[in-house]
PDB file of C-alpha atoms and ligand atoms in Angstrom:
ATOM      1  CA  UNK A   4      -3.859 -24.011  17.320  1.00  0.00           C
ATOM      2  CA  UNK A   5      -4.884 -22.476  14.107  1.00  0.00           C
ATOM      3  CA  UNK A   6      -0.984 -21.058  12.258  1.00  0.00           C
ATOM      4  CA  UNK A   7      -1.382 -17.272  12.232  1.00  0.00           C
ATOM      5  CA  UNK A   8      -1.863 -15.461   8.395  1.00  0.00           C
ATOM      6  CA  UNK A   9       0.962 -13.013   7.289  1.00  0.00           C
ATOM      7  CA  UNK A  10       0.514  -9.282   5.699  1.00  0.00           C
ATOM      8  CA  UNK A  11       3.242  -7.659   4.220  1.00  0.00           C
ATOM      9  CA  UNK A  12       2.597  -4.516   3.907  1.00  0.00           C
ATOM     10  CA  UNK A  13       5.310  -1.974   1.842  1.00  0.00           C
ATOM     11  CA  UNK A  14       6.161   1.229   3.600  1.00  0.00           C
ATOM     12  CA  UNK A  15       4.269  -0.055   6.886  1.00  0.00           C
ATOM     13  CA  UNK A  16       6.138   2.318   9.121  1.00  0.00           C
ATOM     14  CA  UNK A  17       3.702   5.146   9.070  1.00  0.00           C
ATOM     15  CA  UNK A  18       0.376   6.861   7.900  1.00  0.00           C
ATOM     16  CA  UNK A  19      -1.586   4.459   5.758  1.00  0.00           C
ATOM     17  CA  UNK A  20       0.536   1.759   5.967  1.00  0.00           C
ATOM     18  CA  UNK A  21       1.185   1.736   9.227  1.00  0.00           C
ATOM     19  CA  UNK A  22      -2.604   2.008  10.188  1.00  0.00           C
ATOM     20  CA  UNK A  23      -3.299  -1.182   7.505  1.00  0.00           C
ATOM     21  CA  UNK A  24      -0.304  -3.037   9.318  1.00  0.00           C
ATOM     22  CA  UNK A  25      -2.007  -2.540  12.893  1.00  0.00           C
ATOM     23  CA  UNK A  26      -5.553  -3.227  11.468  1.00  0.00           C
ATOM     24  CA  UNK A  27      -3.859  -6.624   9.905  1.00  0.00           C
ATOM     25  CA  UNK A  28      -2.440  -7.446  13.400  1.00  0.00           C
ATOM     26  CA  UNK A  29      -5.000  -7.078  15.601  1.00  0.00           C
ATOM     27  CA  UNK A  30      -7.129  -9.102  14.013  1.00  0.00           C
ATOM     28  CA  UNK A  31      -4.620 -12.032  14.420  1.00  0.00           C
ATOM     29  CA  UNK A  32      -1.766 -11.510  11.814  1.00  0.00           C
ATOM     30  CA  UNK A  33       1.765 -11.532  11.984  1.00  0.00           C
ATOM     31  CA  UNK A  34       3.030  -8.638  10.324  1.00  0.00           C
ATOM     32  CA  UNK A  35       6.003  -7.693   7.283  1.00  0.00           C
ATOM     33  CA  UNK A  36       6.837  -4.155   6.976  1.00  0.00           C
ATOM     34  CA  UNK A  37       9.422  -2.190   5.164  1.00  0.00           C
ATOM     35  CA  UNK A  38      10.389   1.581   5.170  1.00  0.00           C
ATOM     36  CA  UNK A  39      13.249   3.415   2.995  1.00  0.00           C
ATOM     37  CA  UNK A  40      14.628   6.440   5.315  1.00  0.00           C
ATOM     38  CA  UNK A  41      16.732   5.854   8.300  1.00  0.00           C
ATOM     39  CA  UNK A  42      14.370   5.706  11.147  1.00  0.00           C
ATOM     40  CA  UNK A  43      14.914   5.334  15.176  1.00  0.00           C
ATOM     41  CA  UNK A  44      11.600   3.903  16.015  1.00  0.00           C
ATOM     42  CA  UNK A  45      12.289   0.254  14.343  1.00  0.00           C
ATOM     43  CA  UNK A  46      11.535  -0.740  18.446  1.00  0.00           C
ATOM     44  CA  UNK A  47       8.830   1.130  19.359  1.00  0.00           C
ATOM     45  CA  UNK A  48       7.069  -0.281  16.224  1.00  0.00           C
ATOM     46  CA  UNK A  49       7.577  -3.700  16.634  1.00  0.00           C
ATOM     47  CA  UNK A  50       6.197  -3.113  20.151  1.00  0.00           C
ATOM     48  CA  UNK A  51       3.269  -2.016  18.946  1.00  0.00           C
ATOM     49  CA  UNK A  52       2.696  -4.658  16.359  1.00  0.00           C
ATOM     50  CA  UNK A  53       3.459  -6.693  20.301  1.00  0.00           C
ATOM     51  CA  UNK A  54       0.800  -5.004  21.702  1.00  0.00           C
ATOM     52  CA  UNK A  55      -1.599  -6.550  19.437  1.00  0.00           C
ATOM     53  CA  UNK A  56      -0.855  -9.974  19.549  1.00  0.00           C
ATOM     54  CA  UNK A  57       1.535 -10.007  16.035  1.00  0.00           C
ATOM     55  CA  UNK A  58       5.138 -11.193  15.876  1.00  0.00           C
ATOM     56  CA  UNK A  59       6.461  -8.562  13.287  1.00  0.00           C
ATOM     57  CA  UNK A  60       9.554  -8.283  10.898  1.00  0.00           C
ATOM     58  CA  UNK A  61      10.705  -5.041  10.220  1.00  0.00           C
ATOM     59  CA  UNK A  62      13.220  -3.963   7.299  1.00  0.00           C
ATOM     60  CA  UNK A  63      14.460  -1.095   5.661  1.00  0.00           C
ATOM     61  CA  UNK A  64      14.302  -2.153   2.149  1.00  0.00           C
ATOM     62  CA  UNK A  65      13.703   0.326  -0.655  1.00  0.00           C
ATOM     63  CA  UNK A  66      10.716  -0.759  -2.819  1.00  0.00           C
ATOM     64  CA  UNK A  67      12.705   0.235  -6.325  1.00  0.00           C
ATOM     65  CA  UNK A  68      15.515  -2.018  -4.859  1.00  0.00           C
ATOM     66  CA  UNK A  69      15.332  -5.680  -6.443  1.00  0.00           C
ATOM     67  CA  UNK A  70      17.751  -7.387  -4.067  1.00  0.00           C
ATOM     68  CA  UNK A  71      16.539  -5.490  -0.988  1.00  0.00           C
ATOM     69  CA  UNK A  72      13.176  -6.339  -1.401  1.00  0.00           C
ATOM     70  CA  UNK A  73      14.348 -10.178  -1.935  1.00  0.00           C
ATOM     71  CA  UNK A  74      15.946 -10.111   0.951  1.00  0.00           C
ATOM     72  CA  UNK A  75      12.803  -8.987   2.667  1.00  0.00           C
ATOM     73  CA  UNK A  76      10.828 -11.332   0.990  1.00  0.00           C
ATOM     74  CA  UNK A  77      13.169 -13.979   2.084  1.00  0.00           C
ATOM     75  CA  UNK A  78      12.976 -12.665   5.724  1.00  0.00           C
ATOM     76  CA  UNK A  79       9.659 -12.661   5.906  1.00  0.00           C
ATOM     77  CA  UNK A  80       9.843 -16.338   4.550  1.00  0.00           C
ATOM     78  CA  UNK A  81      12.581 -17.769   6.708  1.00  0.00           C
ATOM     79  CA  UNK A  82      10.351 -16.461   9.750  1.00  0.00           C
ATOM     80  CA  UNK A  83       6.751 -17.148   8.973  1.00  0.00           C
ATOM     81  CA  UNK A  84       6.982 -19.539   5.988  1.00  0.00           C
ATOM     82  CA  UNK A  85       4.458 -18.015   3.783  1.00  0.00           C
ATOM     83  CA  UNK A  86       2.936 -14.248   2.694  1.00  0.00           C
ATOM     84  CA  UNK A  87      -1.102 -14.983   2.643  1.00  0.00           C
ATOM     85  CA  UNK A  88      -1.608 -11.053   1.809  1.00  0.00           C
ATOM     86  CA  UNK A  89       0.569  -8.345   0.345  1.00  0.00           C
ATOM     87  CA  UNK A  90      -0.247  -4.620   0.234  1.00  0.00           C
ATOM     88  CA  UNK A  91       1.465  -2.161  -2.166  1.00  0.00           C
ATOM     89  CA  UNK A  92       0.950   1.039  -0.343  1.00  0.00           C
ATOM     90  CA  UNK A  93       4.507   2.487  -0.243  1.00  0.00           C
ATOM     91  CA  UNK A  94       4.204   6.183  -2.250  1.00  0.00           C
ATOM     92  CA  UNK A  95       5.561   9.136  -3.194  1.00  0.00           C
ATOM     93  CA  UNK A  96       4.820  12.750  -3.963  1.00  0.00           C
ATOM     94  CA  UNK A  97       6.804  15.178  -6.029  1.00  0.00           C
ATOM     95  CA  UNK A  98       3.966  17.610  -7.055  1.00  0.00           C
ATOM     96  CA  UNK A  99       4.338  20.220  -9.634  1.00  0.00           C
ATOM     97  CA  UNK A 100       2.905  22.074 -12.901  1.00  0.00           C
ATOM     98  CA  UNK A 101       3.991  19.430 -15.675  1.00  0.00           C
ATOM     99  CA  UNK A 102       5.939  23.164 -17.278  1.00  0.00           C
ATOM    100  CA  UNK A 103       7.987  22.622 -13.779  1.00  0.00           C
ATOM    101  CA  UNK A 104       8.625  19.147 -13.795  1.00  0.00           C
ATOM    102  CA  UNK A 105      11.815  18.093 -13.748  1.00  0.00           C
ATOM    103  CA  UNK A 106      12.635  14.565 -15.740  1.00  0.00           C
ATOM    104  CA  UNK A 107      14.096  12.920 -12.395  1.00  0.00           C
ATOM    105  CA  UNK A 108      10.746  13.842 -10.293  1.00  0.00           C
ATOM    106  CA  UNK A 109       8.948  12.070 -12.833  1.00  0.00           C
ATOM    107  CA  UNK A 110      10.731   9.462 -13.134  1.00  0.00           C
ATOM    108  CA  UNK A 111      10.868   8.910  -9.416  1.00  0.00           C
ATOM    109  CA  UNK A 112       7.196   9.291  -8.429  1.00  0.00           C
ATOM    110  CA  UNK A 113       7.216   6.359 -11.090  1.00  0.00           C
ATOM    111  CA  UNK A 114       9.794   4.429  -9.695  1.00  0.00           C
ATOM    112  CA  UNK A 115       8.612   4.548  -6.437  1.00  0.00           C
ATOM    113  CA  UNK A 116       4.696   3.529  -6.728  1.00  0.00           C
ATOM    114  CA  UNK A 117       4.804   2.071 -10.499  1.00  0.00           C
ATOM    115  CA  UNK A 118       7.595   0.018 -10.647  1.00  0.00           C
ATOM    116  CA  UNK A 119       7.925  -0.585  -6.647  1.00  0.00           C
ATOM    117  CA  UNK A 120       4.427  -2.506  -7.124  1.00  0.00           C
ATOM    118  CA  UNK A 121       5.723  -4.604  -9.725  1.00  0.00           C
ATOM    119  CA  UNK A 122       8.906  -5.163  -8.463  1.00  0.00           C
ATOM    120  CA  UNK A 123       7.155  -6.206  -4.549  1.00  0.00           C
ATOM    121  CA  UNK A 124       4.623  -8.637  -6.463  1.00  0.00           C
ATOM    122  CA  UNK A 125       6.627 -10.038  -8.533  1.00  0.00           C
ATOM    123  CA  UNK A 126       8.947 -11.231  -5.317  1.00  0.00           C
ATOM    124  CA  UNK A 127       5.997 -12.367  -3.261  1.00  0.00           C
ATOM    125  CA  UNK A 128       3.415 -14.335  -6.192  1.00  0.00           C
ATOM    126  CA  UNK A 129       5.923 -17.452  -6.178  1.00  0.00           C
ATOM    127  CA  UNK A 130       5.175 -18.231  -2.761  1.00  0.00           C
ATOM    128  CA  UNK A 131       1.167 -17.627  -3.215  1.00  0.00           C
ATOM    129  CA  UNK A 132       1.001 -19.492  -6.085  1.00  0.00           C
ATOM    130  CA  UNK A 133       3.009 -22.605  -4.267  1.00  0.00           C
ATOM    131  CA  UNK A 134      -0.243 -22.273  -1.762  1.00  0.00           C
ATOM    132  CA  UNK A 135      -2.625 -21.984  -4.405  1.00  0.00           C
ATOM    133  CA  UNK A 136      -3.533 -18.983  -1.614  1.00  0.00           C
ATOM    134  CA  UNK A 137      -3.020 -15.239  -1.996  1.00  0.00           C
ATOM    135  CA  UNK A 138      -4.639 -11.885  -1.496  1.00  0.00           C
ATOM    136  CA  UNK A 139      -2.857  -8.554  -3.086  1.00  0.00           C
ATOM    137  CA  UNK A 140      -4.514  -4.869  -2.795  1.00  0.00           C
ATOM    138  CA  UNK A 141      -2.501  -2.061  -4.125  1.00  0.00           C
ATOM    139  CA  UNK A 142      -2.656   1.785  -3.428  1.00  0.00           C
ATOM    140  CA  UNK A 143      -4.081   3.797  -6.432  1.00  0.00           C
ATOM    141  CA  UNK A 144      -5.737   6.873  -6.221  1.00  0.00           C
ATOM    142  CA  UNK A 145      -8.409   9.008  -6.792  1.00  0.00           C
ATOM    143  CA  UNK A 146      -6.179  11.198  -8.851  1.00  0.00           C
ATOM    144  CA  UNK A 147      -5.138   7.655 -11.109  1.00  0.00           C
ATOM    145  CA  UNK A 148      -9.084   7.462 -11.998  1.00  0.00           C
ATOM    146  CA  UNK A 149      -9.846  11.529 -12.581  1.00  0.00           C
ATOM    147  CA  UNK A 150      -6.129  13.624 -12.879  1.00  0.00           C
ATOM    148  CA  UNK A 151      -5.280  16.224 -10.926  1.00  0.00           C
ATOM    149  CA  UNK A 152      -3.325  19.209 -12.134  1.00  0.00           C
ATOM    150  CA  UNK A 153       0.374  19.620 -10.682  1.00  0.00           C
ATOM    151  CA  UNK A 154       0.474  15.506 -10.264  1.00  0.00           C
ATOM    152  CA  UNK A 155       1.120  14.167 -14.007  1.00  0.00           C
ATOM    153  CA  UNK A 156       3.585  12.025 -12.188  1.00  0.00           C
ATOM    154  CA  UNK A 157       1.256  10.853  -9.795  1.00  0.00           C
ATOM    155  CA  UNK A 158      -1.539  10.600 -11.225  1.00  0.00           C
ATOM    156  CA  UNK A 159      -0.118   8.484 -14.433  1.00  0.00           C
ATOM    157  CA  UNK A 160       1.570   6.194 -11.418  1.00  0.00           C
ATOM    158  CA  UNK A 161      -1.841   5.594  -9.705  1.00  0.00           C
ATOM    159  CA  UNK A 162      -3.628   5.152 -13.052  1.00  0.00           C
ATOM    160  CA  UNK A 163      -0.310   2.833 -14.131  1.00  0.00           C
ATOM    161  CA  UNK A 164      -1.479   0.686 -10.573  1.00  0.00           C
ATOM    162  CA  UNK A 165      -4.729   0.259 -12.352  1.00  0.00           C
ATOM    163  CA  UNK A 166      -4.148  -1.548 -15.026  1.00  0.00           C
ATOM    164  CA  UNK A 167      -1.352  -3.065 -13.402  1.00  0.00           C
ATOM    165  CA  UNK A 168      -3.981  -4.819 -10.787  1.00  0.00           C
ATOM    166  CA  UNK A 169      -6.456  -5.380 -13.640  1.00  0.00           C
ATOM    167  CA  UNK A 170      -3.718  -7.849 -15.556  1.00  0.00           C
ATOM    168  CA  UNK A 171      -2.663  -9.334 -12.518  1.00  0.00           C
ATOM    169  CA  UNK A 172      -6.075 -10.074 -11.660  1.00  0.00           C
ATOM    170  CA  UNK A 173      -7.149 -11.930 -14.471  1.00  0.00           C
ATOM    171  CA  UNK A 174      -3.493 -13.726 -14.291  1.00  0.00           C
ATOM    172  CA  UNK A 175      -3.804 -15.084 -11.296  1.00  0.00           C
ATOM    173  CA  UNK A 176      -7.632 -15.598 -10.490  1.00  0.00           C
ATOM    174  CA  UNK A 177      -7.206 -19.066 -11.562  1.00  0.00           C
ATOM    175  CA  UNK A 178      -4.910 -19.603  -9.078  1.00  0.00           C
ATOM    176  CA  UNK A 179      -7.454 -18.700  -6.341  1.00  0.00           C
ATOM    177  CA  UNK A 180      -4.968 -15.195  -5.583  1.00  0.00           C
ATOM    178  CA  UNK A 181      -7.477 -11.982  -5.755  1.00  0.00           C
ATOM    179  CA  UNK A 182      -5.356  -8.709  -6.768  1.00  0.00           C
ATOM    180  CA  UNK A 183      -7.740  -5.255  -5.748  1.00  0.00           C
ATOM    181  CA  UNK A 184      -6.711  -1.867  -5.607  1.00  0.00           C
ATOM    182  CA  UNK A 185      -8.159   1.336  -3.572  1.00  0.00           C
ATOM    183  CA  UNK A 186      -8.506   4.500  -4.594  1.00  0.00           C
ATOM    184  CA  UNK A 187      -8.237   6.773  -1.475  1.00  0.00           C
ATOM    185  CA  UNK A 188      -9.084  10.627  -2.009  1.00  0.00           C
ATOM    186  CA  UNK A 189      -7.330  12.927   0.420  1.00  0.00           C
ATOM    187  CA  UNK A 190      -6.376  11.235   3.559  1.00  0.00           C
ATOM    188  CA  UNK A 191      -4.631  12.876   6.511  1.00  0.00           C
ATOM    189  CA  UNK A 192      -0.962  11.657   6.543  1.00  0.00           C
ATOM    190  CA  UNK A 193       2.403  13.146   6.636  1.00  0.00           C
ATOM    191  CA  UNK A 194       1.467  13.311   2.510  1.00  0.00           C
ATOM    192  CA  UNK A 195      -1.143  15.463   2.784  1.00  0.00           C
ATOM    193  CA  UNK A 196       0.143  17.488   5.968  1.00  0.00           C
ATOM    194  CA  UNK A 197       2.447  19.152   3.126  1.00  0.00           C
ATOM    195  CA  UNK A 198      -0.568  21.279   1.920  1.00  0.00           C
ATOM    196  CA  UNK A 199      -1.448  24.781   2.928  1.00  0.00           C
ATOM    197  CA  UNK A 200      -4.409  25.417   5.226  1.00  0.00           C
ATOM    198  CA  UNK A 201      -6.146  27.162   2.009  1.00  0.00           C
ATOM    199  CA  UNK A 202      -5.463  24.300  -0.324  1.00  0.00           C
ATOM    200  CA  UNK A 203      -7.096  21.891   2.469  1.00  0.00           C
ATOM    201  CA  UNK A 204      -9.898  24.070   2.532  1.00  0.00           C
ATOM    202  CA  UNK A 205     -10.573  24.184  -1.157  1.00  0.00           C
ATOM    203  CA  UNK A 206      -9.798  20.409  -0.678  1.00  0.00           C
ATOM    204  CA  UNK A 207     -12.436  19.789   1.682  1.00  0.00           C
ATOM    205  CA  UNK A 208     -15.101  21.934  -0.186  1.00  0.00           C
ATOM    206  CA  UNK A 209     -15.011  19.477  -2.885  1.00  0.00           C
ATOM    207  CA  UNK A 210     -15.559  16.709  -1.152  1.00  0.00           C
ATOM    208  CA  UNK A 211     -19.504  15.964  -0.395  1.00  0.00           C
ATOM    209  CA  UNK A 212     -18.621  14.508   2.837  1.00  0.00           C
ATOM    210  CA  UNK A 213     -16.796  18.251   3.328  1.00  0.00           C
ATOM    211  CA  UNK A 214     -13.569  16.313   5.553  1.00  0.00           C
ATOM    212  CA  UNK A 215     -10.576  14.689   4.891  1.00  0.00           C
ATOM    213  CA  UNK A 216     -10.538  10.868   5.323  1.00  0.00           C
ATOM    214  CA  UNK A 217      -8.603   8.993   8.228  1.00  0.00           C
ATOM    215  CA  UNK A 218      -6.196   6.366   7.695  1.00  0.00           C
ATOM    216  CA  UNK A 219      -8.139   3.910   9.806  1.00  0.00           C
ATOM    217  CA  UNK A 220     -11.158   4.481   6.987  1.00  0.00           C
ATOM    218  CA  UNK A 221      -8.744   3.340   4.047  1.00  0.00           C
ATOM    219  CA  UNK A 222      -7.156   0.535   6.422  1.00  0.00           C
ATOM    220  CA  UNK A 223     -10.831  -0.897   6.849  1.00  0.00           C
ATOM    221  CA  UNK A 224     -10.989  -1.690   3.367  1.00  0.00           C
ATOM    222  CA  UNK A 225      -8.124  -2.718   2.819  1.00  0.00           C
ATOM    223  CA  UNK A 226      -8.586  -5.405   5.310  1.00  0.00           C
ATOM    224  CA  UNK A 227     -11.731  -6.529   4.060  1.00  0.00           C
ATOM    225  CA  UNK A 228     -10.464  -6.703   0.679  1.00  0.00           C
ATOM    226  CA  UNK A 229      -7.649  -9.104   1.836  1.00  0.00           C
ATOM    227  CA  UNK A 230      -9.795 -11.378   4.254  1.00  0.00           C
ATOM    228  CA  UNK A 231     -12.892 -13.919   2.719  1.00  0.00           C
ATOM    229  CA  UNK A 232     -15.339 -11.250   3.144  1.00  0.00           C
ATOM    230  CA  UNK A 233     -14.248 -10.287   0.014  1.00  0.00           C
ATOM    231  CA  UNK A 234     -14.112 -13.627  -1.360  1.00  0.00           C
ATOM    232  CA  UNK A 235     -16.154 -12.971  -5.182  1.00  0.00           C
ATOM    233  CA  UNK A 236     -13.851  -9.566  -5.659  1.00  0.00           C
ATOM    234  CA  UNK A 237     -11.180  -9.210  -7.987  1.00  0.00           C
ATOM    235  CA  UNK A 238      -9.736  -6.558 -10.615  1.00  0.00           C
ATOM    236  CA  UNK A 239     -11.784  -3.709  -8.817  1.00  0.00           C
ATOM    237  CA  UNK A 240     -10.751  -0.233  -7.814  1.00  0.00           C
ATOM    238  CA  UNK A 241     -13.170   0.596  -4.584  1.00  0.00           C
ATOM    239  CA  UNK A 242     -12.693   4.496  -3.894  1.00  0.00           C
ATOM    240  CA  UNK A 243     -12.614   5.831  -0.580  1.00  0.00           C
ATOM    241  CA  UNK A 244     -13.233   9.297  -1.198  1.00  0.00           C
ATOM    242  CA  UNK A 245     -15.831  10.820   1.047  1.00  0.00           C
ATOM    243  CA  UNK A 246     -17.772  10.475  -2.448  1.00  0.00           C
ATOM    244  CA  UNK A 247     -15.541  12.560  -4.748  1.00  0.00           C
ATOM    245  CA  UNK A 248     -15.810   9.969  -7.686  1.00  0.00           C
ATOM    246  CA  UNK A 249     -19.029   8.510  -8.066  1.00  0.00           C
TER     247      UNK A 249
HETATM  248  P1  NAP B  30       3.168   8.665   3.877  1.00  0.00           P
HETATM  249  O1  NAP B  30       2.541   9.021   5.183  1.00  0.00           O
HETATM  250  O2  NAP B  30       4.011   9.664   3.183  1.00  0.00           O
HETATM  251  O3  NAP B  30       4.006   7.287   4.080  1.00  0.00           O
HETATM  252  C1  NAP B  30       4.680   6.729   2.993  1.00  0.00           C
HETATM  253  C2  NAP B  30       5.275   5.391   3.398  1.00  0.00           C
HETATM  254  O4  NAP B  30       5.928   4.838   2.234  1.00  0.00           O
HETATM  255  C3  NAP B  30       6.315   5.506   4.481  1.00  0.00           C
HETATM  256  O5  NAP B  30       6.253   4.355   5.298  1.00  0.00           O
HETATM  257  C4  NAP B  30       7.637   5.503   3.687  1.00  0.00           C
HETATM  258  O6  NAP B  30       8.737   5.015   4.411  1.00  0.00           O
HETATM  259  C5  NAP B  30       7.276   4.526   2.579  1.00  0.00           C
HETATM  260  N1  NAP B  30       8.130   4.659   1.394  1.00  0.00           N
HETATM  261  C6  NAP B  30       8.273   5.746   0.571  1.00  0.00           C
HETATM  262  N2  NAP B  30       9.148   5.476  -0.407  1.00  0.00           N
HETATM  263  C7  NAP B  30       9.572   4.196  -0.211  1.00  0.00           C
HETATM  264  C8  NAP B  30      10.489   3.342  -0.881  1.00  0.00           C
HETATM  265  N3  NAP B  30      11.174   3.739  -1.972  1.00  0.00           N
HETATM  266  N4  NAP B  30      10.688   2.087  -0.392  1.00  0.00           N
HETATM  267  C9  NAP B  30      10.030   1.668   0.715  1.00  0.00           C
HETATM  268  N5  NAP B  30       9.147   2.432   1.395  1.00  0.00           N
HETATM  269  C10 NAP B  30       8.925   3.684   0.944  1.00  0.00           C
HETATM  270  O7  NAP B  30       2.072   8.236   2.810  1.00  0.00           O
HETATM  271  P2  NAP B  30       0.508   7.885   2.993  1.00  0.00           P
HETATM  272  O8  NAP B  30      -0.265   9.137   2.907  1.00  0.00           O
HETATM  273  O9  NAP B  30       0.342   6.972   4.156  1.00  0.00           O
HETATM  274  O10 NAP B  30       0.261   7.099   1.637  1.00  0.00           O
HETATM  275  C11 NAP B  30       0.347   5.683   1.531  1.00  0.00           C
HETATM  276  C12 NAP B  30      -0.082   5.253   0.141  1.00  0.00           C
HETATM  277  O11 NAP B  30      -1.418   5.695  -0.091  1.00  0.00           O
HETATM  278  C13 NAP B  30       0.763   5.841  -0.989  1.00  0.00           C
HETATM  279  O12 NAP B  30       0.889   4.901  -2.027  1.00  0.00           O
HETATM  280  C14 NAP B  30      -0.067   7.012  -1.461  1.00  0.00           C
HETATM  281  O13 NAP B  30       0.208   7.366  -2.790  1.00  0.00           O
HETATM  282  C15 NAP B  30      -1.468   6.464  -1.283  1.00  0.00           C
HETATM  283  N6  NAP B  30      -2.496   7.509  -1.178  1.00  0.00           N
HETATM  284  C16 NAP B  30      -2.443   8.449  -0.187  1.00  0.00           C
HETATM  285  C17 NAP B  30      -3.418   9.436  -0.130  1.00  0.00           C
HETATM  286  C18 NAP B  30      -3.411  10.514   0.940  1.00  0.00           C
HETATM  287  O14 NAP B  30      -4.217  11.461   0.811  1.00  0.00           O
HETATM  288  N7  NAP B  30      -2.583  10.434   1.977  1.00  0.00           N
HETATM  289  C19 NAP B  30      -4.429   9.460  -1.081  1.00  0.00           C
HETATM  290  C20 NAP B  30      -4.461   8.487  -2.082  1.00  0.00           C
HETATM  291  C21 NAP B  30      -3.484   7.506  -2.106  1.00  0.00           C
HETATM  292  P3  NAP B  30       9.617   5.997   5.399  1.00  0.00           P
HETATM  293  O15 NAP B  30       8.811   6.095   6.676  1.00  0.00           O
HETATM  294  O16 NAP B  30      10.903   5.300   5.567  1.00  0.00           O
HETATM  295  O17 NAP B  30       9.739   7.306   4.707  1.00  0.00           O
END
């Protein structure tokens, strides 16, 4: 029998992550996840993950956290030998007028997605580049490619992710690992949920599709971009934005 692939995906426990993790495992995976706040449903997950065929580890393990996310790494290792394809989606939002902003909810937002990205890659390349084998997609946004008032912090974390791929692309193509990111517009997730009805509307009246995406949409890309489908792509930002940016 053909040995199973592995996705780890960062903050896998719910919305898009969650969605990516369950897309990974029923089409054959095993499955790494990590979430920061104290949760209750650590069973009920990994009996989900069951459900579709996909042994799972599941850690808390805070993505700004360099030994944590060694020890997940590690975990992940010591049970499945190997990480074929990592996804950076865990995220934050601390949304405000940059007049507003405090220092610390800049500095987190950048933590978070910015330096949670590097600090996740950098832990799982060594064991791609032992297999010579390695897939990476990481979470931007559409607000990294066009700004979006009240999200400086964001939106210079998603645009950071960017050129963060772009490098990491062209360092490690040789290698045969592909590093993509996606550029979702305004998915509906416990991070959008936050939003008035209003601001949804004017939301979805800017969108020529006129709706919100679904996390399934974003986790179909995402999985293409990590299988061989996608074999010729790397250092590309695909949006998935109802056609907001075109
Ligand atoms: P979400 O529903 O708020 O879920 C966020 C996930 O990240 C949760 O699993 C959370 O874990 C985890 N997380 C947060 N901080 C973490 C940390 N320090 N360490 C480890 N895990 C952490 O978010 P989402 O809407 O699915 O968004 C997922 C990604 O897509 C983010 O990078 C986001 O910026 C990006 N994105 C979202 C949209 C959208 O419209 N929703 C649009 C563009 C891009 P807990 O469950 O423990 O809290």
């Amino acid at each position: 029998m053909e040995e199973k692939q592995v996705v780890l995906v960062t903050g896998g426990s719910r919305g898009i992550g969650k969605e990516v993790a369950l897309k990974y495992a029923e089409n054959g995976y095993n499955v790494v996840i990590n979430y920061v706040s104290d949760r209750t449903d650590v069973g009920a997950l990994e009996k989900e993950f069951k459900e579709k065929g996909a042994e799972s580890v599941i850690v808390k393990a805070d993505v700004t956290n360099t030994e944590q996310i060694d020890e997940l790494v590690t975990k992940a290792i010591e049970k499945f030998g190997k990480i074929d394809v990592l996804v950076n989606n865990a995220g934050i939002t601390k949304d405000t007028l940059l007049m507003r902003m405090k220092e610390e909810d800049f500095d987190s937002v950048i933590q978070v997605n910015l330096k949670g990205t590097f600090i996740v890659t950098k832990a799982v390349i060594p064991y791609m580049m032992k297999k010579k084998s390695g897939r990476i997609i990481n979470l931007s946004s559409v607000v990294g490619v066009t700004g979006n008032a009240g999200q400086c912090n964001y939106s210079a974390s998603k645009a950071g992710i960017i050129g963060f791929t772009k490098s990491l692309a062209r360092e490690l193509a040789s290698r045969n690992i592909r590093a993509n990111a996606v550029a979702p517009g305004f998915i509906a997730t416990d991070m959008t949920a936050v939003l008035s009805d209003s601001v949804k509307e004017n939301i979805d009246a800017q969108i020529p599709m006129k709706r919100m995406g679904t996390a399934k949409e974003v986790a179909n890309v995402i999985y293409f971009l990590g299988s061989e489908e996608s074999s010729y792509i790397t250092g590309q930002v695909i949006n998935i934005d109802g056609g907001m940016v075109m």
